[in-house]
Structures are given as structure tokens and as C-alpha cells.
PDB file of N, CA, C and O and ligand atoms in Angstrom:
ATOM      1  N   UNK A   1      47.768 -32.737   8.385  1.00 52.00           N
ATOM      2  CA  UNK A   1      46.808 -32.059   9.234  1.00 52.00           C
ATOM      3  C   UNK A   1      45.916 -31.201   8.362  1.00 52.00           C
ATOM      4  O   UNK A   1      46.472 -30.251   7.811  1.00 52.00           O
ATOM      5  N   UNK A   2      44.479 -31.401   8.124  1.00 54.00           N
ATOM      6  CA  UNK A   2      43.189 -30.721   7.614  1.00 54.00           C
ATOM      7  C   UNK A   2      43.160 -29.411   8.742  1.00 54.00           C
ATOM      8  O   UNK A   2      43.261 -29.397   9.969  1.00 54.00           O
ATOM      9  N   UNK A   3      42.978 -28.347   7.745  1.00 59.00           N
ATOM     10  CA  UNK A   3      42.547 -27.420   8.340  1.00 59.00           C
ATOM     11  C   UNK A   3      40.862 -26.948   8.360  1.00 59.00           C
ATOM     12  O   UNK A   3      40.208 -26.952   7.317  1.00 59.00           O
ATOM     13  N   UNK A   4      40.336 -26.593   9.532  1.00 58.00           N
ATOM     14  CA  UNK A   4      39.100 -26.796   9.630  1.00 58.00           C
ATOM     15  C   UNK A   4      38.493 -25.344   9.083  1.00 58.00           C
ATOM     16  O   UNK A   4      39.196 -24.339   9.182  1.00 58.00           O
ATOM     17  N   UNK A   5      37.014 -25.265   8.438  1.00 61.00           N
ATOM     18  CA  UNK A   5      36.893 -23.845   8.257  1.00 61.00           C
ATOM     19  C   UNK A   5      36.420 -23.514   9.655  1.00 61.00           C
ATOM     20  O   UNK A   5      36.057 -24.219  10.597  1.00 61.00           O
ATOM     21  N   UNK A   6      36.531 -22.354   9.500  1.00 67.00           N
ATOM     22  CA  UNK A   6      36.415 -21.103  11.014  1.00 67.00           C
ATOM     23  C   UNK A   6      35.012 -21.263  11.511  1.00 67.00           C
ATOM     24  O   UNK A   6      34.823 -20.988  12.696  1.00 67.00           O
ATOM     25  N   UNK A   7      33.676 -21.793  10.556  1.00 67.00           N
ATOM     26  CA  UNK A   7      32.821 -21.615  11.095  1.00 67.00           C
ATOM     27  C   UNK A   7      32.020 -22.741  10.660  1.00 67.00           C
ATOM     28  O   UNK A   7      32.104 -22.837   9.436  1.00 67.00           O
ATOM     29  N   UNK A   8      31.023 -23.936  11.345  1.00 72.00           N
ATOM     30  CA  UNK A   8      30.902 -25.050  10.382  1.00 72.00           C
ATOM     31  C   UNK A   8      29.536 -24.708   9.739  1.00 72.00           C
ATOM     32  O   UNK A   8      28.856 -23.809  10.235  1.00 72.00           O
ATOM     33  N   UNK A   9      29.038 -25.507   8.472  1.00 79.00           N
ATOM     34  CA  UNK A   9      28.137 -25.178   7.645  1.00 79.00           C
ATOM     35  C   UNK A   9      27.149 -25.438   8.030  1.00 79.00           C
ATOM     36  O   UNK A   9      26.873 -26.625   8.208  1.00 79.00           O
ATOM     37  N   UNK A  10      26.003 -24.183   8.378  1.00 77.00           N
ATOM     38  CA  UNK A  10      24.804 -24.465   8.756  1.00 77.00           C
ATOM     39  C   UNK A  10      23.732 -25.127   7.926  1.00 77.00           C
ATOM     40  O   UNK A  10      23.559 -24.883   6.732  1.00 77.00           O
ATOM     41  N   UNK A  11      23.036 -25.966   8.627  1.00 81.00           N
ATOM     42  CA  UNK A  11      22.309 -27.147   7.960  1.00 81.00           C
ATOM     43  C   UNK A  11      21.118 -26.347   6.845  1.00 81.00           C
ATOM     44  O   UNK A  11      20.829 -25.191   7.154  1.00 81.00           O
ATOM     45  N   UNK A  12      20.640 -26.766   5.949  1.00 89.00           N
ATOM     46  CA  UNK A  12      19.391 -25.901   5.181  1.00 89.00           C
ATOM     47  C   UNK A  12      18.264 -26.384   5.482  1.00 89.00           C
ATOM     48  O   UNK A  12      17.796 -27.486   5.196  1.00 89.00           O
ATOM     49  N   UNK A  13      17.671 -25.235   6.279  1.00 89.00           N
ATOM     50  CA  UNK A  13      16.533 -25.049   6.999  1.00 89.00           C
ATOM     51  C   UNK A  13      15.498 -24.551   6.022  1.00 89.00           C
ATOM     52  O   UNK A  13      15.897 -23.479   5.565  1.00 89.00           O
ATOM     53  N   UNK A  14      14.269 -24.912   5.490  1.00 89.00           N
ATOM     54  CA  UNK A  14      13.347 -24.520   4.498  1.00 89.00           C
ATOM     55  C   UNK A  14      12.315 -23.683   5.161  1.00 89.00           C
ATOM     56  O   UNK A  14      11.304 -23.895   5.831  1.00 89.00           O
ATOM     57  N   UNK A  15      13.067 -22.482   4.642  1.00 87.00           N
ATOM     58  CA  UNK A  15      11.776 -20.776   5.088  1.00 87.00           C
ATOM     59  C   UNK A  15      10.595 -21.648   4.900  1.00 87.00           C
ATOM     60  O   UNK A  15      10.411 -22.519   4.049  1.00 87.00           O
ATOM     61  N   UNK A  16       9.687 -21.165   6.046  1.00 85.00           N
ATOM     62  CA  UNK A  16       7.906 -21.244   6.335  1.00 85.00           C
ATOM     63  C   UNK A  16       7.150 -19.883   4.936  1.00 85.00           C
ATOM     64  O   UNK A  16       7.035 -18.665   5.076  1.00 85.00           O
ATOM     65  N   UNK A  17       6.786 -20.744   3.733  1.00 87.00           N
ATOM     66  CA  UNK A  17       6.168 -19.995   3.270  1.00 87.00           C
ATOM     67  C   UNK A  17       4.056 -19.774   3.624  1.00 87.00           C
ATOM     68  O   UNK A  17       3.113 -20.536   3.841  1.00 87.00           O
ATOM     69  N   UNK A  18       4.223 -18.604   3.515  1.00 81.00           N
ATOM     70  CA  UNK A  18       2.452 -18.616   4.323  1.00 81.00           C
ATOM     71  C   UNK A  18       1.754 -17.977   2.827  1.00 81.00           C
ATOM     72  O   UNK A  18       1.978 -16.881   2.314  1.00 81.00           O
ATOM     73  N   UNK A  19       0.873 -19.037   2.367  1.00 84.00           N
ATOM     74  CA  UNK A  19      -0.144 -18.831   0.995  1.00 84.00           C
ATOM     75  C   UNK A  19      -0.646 -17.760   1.500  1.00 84.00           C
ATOM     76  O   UNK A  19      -1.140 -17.830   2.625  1.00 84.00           O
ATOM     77  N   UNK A  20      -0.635 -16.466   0.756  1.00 82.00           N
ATOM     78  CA  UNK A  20      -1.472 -15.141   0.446  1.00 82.00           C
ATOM     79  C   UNK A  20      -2.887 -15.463   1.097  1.00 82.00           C
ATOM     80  O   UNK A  20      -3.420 -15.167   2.166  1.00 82.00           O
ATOM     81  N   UNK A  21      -3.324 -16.330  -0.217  1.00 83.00           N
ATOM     82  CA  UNK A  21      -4.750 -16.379  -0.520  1.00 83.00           C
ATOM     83  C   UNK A  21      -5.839 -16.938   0.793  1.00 83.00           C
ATOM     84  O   UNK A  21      -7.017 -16.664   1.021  1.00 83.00           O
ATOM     85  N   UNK A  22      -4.857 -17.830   1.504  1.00 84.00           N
ATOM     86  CA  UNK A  22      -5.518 -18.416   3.033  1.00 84.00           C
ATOM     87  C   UNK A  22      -5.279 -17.581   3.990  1.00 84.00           C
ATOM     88  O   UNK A  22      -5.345 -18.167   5.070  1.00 84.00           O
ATOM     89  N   UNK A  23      -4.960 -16.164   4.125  1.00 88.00           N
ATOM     90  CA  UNK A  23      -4.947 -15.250   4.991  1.00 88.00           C
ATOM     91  C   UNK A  23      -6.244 -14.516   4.848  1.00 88.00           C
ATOM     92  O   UNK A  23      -6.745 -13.864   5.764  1.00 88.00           O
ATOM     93  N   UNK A  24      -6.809 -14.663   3.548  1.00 89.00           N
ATOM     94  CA  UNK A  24      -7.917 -14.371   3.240  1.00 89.00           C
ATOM     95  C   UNK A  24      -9.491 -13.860   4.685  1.00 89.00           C
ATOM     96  O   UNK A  24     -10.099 -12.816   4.920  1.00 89.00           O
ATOM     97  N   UNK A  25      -9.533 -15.270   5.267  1.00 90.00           N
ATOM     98  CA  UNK A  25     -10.373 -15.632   5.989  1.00 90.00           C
ATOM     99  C   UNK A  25      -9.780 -14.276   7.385  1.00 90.00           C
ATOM    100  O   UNK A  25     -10.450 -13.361   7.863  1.00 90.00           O
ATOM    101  N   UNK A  26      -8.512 -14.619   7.648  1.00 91.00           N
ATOM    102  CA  UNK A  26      -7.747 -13.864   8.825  1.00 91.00           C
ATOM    103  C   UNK A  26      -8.029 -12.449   8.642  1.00 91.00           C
ATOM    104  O   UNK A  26      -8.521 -11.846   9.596  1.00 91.00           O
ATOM    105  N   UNK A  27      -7.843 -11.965   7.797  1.00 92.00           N
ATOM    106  CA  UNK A  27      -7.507 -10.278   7.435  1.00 92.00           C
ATOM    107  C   UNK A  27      -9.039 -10.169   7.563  1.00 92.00           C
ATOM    108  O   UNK A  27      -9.227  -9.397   8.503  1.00 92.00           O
ATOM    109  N   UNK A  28     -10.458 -10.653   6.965  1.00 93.00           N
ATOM    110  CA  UNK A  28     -11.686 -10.245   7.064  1.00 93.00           C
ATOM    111  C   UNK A  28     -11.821  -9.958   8.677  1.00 93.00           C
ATOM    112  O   UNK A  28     -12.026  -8.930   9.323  1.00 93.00           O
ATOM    113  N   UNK A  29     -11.608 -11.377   9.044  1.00 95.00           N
ATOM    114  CA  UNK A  29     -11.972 -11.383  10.356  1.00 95.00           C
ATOM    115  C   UNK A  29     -11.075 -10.470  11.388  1.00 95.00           C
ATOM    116  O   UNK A  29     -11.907 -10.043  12.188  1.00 95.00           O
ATOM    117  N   UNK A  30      -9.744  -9.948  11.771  1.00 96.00           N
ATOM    118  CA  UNK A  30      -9.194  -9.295  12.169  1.00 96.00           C
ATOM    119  C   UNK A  30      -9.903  -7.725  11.876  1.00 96.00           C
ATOM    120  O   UNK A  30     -10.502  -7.042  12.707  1.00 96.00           O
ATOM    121  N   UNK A  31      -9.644  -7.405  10.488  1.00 96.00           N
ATOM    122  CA  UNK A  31     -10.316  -6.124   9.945  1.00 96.00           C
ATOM    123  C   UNK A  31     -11.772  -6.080  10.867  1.00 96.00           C
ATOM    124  O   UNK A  31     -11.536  -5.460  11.903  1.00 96.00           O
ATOM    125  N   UNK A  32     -12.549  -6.333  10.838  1.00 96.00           N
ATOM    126  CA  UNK A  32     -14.008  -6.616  11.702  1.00 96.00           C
ATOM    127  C   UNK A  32     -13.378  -6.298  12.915  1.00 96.00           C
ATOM    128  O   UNK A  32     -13.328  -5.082  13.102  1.00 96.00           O
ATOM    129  N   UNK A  33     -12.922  -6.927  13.727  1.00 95.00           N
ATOM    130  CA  UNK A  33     -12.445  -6.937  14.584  1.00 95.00           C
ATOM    131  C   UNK A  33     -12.263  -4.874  15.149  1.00 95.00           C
ATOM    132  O   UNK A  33     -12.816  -3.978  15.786  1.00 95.00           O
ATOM    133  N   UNK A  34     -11.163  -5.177  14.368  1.00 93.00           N
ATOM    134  CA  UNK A  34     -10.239  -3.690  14.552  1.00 93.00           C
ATOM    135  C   UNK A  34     -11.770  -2.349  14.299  1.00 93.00           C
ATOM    136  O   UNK A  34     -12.070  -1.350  14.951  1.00 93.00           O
ATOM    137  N   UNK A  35     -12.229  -2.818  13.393  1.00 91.00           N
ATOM    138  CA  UNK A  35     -13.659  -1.691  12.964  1.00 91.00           C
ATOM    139  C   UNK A  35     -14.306  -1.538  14.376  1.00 91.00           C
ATOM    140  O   UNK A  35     -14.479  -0.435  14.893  1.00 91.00           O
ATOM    141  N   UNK A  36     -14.641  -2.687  14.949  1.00 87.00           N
ATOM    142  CA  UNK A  36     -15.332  -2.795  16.468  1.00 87.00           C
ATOM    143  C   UNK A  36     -14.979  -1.876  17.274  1.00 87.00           C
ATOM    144  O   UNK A  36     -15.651  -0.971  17.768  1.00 87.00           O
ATOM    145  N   UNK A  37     -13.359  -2.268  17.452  1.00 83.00           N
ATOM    146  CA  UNK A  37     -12.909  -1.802  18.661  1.00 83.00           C
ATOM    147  C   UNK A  37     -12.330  -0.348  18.034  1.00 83.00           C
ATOM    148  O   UNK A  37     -11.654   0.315  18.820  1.00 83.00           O
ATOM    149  N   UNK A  38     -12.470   0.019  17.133  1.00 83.00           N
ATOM    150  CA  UNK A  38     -12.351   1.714  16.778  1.00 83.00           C
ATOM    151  C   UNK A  38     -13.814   2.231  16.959  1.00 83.00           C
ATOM    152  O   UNK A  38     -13.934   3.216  17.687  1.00 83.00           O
ATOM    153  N   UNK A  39     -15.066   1.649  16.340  1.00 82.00           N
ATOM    154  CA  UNK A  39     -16.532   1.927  17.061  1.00 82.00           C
ATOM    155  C   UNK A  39     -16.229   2.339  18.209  1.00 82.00           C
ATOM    156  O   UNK A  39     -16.164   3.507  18.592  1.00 82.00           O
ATOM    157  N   UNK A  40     -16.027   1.343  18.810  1.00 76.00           N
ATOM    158  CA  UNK A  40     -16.100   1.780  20.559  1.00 76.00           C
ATOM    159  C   UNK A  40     -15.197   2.884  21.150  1.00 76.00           C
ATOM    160  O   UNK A  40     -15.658   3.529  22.092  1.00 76.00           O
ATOM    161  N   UNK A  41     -14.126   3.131  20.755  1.00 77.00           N
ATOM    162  CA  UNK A  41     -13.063   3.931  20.910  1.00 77.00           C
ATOM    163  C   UNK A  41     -13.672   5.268  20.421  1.00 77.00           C
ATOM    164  O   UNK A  41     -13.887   6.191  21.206  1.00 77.00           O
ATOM    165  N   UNK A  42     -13.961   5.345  19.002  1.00 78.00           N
ATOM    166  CA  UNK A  42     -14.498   6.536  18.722  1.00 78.00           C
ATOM    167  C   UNK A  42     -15.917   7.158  18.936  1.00 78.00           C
ATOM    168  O   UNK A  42     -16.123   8.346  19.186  1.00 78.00           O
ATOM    169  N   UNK A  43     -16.896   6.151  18.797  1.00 76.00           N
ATOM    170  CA  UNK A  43     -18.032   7.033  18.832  1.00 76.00           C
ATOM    171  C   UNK A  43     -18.831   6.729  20.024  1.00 76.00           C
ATOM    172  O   UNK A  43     -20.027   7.020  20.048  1.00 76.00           O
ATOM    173  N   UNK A  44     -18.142   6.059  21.195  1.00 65.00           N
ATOM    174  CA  UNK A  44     -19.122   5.753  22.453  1.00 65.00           C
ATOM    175  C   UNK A  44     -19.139   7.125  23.218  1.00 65.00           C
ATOM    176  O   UNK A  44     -18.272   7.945  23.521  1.00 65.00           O
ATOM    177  N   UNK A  45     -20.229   7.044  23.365  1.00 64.00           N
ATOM    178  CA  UNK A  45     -19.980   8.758  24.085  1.00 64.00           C
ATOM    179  C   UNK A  45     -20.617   8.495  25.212  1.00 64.00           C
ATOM    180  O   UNK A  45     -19.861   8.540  26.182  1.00 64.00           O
ATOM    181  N   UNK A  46     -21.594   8.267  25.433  1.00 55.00           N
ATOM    182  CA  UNK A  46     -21.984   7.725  26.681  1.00 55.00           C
ATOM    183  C   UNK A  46     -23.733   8.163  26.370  1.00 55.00           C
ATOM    184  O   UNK A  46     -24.587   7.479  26.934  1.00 55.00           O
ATOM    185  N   UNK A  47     -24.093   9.117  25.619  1.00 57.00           N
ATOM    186  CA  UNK A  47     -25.014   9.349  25.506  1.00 57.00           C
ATOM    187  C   UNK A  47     -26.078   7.993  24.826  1.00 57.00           C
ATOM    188  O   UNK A  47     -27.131   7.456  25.168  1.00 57.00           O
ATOM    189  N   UNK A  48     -25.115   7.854  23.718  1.00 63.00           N
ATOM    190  CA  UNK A  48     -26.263   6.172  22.958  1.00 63.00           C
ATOM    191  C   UNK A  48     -25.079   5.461  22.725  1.00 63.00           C
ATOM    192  O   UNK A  48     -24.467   5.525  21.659  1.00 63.00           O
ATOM    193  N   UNK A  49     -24.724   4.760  23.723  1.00 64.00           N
ATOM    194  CA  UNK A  49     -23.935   3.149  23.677  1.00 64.00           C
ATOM    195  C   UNK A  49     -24.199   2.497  23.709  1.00 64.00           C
ATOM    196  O   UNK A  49     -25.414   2.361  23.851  1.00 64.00           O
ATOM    197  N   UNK A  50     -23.198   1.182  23.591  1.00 67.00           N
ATOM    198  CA  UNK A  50     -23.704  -0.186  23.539  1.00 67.00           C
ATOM    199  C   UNK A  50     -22.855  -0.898  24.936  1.00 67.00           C
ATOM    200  O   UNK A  50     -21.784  -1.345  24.527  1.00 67.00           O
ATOM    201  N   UNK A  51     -22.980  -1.071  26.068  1.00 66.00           N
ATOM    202  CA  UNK A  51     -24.348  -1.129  26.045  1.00 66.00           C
ATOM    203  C   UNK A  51     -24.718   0.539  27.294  1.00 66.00           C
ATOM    204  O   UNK A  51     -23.985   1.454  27.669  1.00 66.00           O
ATOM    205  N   UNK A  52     -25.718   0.310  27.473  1.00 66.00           N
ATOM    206  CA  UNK A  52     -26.183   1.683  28.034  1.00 66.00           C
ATOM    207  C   UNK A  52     -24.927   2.161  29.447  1.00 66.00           C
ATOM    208  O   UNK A  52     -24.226   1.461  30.178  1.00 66.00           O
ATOM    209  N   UNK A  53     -25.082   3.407  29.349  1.00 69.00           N
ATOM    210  CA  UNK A  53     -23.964   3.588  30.491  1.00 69.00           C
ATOM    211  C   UNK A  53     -22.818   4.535  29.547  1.00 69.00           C
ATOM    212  O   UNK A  53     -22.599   4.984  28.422  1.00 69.00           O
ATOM    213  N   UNK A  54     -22.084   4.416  31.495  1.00 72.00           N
ATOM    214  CA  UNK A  54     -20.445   5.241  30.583  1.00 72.00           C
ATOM    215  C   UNK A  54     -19.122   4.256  30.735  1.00 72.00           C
ATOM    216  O   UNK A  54     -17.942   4.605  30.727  1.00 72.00           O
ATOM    217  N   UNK A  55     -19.831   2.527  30.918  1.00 75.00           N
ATOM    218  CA  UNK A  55     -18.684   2.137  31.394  1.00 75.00           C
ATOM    219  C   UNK A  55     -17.734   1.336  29.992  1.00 75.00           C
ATOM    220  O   UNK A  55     -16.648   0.783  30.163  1.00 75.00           O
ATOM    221  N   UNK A  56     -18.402   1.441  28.735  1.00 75.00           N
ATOM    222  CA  UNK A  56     -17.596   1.617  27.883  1.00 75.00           C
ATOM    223  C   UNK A  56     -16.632   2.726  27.423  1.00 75.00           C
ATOM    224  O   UNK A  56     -15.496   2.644  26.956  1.00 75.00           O
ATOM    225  N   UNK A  57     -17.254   3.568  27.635  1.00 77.00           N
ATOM    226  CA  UNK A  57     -16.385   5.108  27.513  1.00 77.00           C
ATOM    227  C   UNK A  57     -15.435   5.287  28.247  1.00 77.00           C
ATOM    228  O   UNK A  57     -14.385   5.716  27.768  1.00 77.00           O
ATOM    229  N   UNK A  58     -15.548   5.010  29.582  1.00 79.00           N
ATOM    230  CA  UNK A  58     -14.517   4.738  30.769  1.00 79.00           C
ATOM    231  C   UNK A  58     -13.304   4.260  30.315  1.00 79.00           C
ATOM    232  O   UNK A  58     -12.195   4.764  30.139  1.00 79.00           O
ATOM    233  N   UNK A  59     -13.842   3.043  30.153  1.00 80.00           N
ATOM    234  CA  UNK A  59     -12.739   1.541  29.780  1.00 80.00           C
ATOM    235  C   UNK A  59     -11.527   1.925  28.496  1.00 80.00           C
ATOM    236  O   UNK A  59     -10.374   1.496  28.549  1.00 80.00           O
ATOM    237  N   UNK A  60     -12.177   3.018  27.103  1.00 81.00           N
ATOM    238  CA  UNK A  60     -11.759   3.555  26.697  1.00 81.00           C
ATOM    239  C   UNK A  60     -10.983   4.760  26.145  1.00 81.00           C
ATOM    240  O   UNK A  60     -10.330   4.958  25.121  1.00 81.00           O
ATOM    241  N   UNK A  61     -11.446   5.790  27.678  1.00 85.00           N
ATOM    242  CA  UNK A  61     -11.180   6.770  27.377  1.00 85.00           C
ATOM    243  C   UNK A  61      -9.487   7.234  27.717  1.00 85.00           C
ATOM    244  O   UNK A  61      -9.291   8.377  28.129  1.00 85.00           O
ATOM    245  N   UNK A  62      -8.656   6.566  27.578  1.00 87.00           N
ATOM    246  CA  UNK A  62      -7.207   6.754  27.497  1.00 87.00           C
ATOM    247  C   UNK A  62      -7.009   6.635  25.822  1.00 87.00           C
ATOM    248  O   UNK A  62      -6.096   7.323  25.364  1.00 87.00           O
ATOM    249  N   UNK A  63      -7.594   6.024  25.112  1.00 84.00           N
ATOM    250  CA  UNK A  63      -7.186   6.078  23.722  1.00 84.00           C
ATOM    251  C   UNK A  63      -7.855   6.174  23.053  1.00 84.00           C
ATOM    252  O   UNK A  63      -7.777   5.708  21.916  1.00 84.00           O
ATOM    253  N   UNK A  64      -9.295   7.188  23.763  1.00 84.00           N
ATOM    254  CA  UNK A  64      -9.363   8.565  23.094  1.00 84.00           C
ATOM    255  C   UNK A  64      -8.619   9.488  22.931  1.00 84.00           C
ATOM    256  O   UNK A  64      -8.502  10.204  21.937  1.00 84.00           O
ATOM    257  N   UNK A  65      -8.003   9.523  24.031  1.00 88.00           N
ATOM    258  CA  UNK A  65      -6.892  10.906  23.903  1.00 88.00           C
ATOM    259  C   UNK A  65      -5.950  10.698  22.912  1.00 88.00           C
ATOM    260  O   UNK A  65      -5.678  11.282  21.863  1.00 88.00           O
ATOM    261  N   UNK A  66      -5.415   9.499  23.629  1.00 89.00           N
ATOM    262  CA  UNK A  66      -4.155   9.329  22.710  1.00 89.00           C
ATOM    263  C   UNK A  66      -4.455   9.693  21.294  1.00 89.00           C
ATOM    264  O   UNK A  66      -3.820  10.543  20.670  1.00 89.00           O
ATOM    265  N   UNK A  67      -5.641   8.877  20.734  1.00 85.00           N
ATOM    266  CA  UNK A  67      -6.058   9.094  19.404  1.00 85.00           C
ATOM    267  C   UNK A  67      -6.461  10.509  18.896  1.00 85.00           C
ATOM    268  O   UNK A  67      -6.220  10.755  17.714  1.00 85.00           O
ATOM    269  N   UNK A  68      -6.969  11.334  19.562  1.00 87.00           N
ATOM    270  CA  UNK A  68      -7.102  12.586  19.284  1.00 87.00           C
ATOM    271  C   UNK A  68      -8.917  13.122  19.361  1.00 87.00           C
ATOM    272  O   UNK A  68      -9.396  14.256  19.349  1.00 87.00           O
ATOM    273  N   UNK A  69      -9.591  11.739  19.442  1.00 82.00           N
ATOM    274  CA  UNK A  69     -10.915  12.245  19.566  1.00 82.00           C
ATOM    275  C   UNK A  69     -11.315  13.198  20.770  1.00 82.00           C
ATOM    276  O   UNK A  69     -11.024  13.065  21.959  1.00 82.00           O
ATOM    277  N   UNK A  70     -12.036  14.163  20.173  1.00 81.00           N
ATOM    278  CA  UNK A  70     -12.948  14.816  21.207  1.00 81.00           C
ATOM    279  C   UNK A  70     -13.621  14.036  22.307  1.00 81.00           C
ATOM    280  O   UNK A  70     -14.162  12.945  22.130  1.00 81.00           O
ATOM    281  N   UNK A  71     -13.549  14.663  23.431  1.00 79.00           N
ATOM    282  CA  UNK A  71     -13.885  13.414  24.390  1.00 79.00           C
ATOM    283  C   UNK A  71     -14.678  14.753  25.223  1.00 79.00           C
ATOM    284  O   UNK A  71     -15.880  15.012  25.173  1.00 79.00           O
ATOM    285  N   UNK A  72     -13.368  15.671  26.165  1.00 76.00           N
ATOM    286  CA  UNK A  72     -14.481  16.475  27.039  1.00 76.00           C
ATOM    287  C   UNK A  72     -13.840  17.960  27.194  1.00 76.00           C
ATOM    288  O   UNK A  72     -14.447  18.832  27.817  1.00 76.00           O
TER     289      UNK A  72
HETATM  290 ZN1   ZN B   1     -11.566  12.551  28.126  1.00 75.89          ZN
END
């Protein structure tokens, strides 16, 4: 009688490596991204927005606070 081990041998699965250099394109475009939506977050005031109005400021103004900007 073979005794069995306690736990059987898991198969070798080959880690997903992700090339640095082709994130390249991602990180520009994300970064842009994130710059935007901190624009809008931080400096829409309602006085000169994009677009005219306060209904960007609105939409944002919970994380103004959170964030700490002066708001009112
Ligand atoms: Zn406020």
C-alpha cells in the first residue's frame, strides 16, 4: 500500500508577465486623464468654467471637500 502525499501537486501555471515599456502609451493616457478630472475638481469655480454654469462644480463639489479645496 502507497502512501499518498497530503496534498496533490499543483500544476505550473506561468505568472502573466506585463512589459514595462508597453504601459508606456497607458500611464500617458491615464495621467491626462487624472490631470482633467483634478482641473475640474480643483479649479471649477463656477465663475470661468468649462462649460459655463455651476453644474460642473455641483457634480464635483463632494470632493472638493473631501480634498480640502476651498469651495465656500
Ligand atoms: Zn462647498
Amino acid at each position: 500500500m502507497s502512501q499518498s502525499p497530503a496534498a496533490p501537486l499543483a500544476p505550473a501555471v506561468p505568472l502573466p508577465t506585463v512589459p514595462l515599456l508597453q504601459l508606456g502609451t497607458w500611464v500617458v493616457f491615464y495621467g491626462l486623464l487624472a490631470m482633467i478630472v483634478i482641473f475640474f475638481v480643483s479649479a471649477d469655480q463656477g465663475a470661468i468654467s468649462i462649460p459655463a454654469g455651476n453644474a460642473v462644480h455641483e457634480w464635483v463639489h463632494d470632493a472638493r471637500h473631501l480634498l480640502g479645496y476651498p469651495c465656500h
